[in-house]
Tab-separated table of C-alpha atoms in Angstrom:
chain	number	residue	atom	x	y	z
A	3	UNK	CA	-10.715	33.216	-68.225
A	4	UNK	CA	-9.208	34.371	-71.249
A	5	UNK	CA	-12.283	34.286	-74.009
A	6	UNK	CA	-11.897	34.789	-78.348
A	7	UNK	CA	-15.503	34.657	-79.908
A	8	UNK	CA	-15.353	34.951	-83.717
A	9	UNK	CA	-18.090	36.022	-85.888
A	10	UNK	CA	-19.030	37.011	-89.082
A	11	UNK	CA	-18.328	34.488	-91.310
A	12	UNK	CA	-20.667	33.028	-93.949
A	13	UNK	CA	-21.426	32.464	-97.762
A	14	UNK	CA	-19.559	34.709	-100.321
A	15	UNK	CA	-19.242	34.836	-104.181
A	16	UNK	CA	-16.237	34.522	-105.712
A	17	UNK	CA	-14.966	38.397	-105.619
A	18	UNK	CA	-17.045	39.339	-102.712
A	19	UNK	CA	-16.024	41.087	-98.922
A	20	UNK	CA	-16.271	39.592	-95.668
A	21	UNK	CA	-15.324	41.384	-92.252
A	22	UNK	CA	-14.180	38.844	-89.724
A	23	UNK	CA	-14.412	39.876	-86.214
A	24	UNK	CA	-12.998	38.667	-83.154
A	25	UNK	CA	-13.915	40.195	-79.538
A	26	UNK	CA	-11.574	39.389	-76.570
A	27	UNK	CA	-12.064	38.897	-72.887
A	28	UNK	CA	-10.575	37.838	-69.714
A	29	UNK	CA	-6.970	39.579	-70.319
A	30	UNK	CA	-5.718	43.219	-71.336
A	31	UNK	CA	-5.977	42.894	-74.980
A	32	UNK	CA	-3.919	46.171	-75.746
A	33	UNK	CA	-0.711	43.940	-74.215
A	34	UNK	CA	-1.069	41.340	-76.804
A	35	UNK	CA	0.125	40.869	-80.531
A	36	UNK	CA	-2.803	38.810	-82.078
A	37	UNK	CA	-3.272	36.847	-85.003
A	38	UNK	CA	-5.832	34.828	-87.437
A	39	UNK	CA	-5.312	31.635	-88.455
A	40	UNK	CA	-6.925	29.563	-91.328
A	41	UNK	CA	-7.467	26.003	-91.725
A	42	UNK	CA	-9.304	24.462	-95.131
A	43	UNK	CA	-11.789	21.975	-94.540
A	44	UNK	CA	-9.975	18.347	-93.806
A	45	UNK	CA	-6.580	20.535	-94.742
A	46	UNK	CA	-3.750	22.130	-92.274
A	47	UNK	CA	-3.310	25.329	-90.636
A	48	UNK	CA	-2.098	28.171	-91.857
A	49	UNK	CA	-1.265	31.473	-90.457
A	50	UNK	CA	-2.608	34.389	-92.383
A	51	UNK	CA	-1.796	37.493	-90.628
A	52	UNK	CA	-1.137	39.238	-87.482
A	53	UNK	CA	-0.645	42.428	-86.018
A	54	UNK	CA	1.267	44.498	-83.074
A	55	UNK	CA	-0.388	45.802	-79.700
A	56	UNK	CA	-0.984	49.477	-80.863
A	57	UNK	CA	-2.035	48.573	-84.652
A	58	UNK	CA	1.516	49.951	-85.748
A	59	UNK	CA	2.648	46.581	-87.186
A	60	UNK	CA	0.689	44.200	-89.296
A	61	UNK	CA	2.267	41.184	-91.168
A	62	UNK	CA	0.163	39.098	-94.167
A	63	UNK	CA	0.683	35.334	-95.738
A	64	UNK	CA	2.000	35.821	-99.147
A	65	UNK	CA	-1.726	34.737	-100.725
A	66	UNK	CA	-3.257	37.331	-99.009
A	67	UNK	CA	-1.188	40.388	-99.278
A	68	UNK	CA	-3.350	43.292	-100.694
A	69	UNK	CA	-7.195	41.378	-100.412
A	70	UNK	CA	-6.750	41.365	-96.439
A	71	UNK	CA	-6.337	43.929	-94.064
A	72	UNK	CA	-6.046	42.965	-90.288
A	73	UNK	CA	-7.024	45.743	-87.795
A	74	UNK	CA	-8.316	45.779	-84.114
A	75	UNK	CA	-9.862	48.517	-81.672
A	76	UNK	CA	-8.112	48.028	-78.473
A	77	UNK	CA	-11.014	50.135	-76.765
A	78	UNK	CA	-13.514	47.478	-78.002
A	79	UNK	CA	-11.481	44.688	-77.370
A	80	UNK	CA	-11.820	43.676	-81.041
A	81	UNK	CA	-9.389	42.311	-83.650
A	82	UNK	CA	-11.261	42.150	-87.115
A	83	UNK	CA	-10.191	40.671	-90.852
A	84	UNK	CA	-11.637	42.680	-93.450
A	85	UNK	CA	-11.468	40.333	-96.551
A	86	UNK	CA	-11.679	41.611	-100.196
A	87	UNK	CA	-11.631	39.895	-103.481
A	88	UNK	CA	-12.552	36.236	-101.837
A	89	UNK	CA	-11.476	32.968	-104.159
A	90	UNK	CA	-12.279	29.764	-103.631
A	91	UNK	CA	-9.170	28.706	-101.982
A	92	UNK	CA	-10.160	31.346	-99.058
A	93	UNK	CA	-12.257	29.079	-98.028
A	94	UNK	CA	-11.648	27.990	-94.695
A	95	UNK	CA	-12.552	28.084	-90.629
A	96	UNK	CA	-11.047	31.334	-89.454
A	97	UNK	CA	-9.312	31.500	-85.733
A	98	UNK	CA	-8.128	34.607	-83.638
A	99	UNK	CA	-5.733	33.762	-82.197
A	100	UNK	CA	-3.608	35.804	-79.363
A	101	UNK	CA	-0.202	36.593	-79.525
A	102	UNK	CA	2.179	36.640	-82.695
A	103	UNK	CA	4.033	33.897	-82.254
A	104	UNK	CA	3.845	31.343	-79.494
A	105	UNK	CA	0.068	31.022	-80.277
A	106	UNK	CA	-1.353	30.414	-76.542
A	107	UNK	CA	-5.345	30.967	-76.948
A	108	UNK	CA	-7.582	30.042	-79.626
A	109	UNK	CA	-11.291	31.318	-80.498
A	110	UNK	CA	-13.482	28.154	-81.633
A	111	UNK	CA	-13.245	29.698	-85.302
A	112	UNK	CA	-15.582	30.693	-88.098
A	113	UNK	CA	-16.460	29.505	-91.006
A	114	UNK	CA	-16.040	31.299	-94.480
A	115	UNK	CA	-17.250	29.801	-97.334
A	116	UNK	CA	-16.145	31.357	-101.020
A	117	UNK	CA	-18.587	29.478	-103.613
A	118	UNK	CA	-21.399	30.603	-106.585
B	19	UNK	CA	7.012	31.031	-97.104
B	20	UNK	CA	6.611	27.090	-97.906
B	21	UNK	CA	4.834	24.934	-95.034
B	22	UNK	CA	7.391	23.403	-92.564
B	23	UNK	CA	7.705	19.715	-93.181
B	24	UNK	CA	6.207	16.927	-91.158
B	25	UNK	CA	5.714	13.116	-91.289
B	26	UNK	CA	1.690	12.487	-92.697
B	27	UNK	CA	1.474	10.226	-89.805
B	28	UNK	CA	3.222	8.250	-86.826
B	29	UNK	CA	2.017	6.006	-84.732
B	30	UNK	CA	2.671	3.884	-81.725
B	31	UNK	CA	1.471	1.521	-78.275
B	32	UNK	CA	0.416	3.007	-75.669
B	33	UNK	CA	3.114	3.350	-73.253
B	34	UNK	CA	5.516	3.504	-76.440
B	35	UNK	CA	7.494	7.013	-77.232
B	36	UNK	CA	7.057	8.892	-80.433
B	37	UNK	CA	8.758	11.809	-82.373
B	38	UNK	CA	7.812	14.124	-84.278
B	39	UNK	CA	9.783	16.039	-87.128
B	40	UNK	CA	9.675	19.127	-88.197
B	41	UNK	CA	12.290	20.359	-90.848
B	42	UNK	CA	12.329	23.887	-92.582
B	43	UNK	CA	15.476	26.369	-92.897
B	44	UNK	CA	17.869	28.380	-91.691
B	45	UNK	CA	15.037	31.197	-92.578
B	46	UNK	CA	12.945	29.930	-89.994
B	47	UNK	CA	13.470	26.828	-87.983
B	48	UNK	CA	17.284	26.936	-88.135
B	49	UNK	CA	17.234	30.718	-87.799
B	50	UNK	CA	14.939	30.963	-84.729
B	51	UNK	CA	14.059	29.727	-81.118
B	52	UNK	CA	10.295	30.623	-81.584
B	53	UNK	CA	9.485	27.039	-82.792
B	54	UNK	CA	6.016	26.089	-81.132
B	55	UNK	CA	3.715	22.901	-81.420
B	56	UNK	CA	0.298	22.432	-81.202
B	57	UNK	CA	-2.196	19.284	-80.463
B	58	UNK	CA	-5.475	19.500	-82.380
B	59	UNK	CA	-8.476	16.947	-81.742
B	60	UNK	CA	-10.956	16.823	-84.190
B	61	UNK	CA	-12.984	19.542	-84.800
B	62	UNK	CA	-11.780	21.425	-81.745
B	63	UNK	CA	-9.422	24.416	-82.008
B	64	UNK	CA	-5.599	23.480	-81.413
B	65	UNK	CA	-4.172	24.096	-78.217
B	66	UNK	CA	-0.487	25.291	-77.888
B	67	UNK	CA	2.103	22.421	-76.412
B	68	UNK	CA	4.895	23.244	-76.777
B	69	UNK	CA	6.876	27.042	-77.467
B	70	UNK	CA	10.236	28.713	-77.747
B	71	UNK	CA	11.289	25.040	-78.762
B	72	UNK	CA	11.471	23.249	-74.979
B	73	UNK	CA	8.896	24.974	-73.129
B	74	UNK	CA	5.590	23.175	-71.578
B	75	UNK	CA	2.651	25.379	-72.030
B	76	UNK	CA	0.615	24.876	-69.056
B	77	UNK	CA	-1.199	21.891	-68.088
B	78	UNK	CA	0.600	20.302	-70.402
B	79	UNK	CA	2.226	16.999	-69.373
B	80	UNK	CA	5.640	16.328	-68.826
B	81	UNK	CA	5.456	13.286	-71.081
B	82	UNK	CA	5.444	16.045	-74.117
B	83	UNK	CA	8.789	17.468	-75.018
B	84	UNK	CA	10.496	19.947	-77.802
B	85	UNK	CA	14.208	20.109	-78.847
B	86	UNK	CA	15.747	21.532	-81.927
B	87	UNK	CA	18.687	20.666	-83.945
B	88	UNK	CA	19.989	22.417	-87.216
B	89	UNK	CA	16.777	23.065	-89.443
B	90	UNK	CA	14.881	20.343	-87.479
B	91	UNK	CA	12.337	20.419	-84.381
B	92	UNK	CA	11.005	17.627	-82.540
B	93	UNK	CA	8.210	17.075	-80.507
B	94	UNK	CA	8.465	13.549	-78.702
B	95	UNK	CA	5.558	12.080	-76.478
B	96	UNK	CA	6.546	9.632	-74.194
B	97	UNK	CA	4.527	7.044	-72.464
B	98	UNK	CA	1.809	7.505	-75.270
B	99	UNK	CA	-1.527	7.738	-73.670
B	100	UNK	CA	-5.086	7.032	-76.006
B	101	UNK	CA	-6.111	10.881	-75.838
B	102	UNK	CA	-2.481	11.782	-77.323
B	103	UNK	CA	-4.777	10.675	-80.745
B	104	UNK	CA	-4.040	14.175	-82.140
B	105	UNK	CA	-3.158	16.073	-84.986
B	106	UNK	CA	-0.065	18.044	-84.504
B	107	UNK	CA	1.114	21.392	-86.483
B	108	UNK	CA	4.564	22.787	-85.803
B	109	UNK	CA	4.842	26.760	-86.630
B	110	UNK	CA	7.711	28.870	-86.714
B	111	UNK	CA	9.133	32.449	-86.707
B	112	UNK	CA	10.401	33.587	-90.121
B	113	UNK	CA	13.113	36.030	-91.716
B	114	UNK	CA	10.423	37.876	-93.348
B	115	UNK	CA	8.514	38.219	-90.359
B	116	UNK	CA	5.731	36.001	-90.834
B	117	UNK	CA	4.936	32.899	-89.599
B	118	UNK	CA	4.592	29.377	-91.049
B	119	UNK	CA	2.599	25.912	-90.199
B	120	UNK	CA	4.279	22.572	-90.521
B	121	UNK	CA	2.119	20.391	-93.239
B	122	UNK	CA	0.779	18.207	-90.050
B	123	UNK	CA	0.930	14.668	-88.514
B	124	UNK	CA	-1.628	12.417	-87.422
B	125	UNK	CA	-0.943	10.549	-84.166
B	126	UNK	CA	-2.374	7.171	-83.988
B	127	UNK	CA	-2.411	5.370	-81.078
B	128	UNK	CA	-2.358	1.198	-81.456
């Protein structure tokens, strides 16, 4: 059974870093473009980044170009957001999300909260 | 990279058949077969419907179909059926190599 368990959200200050993290199971995660997605409480979804099997690729939402960096560890299994120079509008429940495209499986999400 | 467009809502009978839109450009939509839909319940993660425009994801019922014409995808649902109650996101491949959302519609079934 294909598994996405997100973690490391929380409460930020405007300005502060947050590292997202996203650990995979039940498939061969080093086969798989992956992806986080963003939705805004009550608001839609929006695709923030994603990145290629072997790391060699990584592709970033126009907001979010030089604050985020998407990475992963294929020999943990792990796909992680590291998230610099949080706003307010970054607030939002965070998904991982596999493949780059035809999105197939979903983690439940996390929630990131950018407030003073 | 704008949001794809969507109707805010639709609605119908159960039984009835409803479509959704889904109009963006020849940058992404027009430009591309990787045109997927997804069903989201609330506060549950979405789950992927439809991809690659026509394709049933599995499990997911034949009463759910995708097409494309021009800069437009649809997703109809046929025979509406009370758990169709859904939002639903279209996303799309783009010419810059990102991807991109539709704004969303809210299914309400009479």
């Amino acid at each position: 059974e294909v598994q996405l368990v997100e973690s490391g959200g929380g409460l930020v200050q405007p300005g502060g870093s947050l590292r997202l993290s996203c650990v995979a199971s039940g498939f061969t995660f080093s086969s798989y473009w992956m992806s986080w997605v963003r939705q805004a409480p009550g608001k839609g979804l929006e695709w923030v980044a994603n990145i290629k099997e072997d790391g060699s690729e990584k592709y970033y939402v126009d907001s979010v170009k030089g604050r985020f960096t998407i990475s992963r560890d294929n020999a943990k299994n792990s796909l992680y957001l590291q998230m610099n120079g949080l706003r307010a509008e970054d607030t939002a429940v965070y998904f991982c999300v596999r493949r780059g495209t035809n999105f197939d499986y979903w983690g439940q999400g996390t929630l990131v909260t950018v407030s003073s | 990279q704008s949001a794809l467009t969507q109707p805010a809502s639709v609605s119908g009978s159960p039984g009835q058949s409803i479509t959704i839109s889904c109009t963006g450009t020849s940058s992404d939509v027009g430009g591309y077969k990787y045109v997927s839909w997804y069903q989201q319940h609330p506060d549950k993660a979405p789950k992927l419907m439809i991809y690659e425009v026509s394709y049933r994801s599995s499990g997911v019922p034949d009463r759910f179909s995708g097409s494309k014409s021009g800069n437009t995808a649809s997703l109809t649902i046929s025979g509406l059926q009370a758990e169709d109650e859904a939002d639903y996101y279209c996303s799309s491949h783009t010419s810059s190599n990102t991807r991109v959302f539709g704004t969303g519609t809210k299914v309400t079934v009479l």
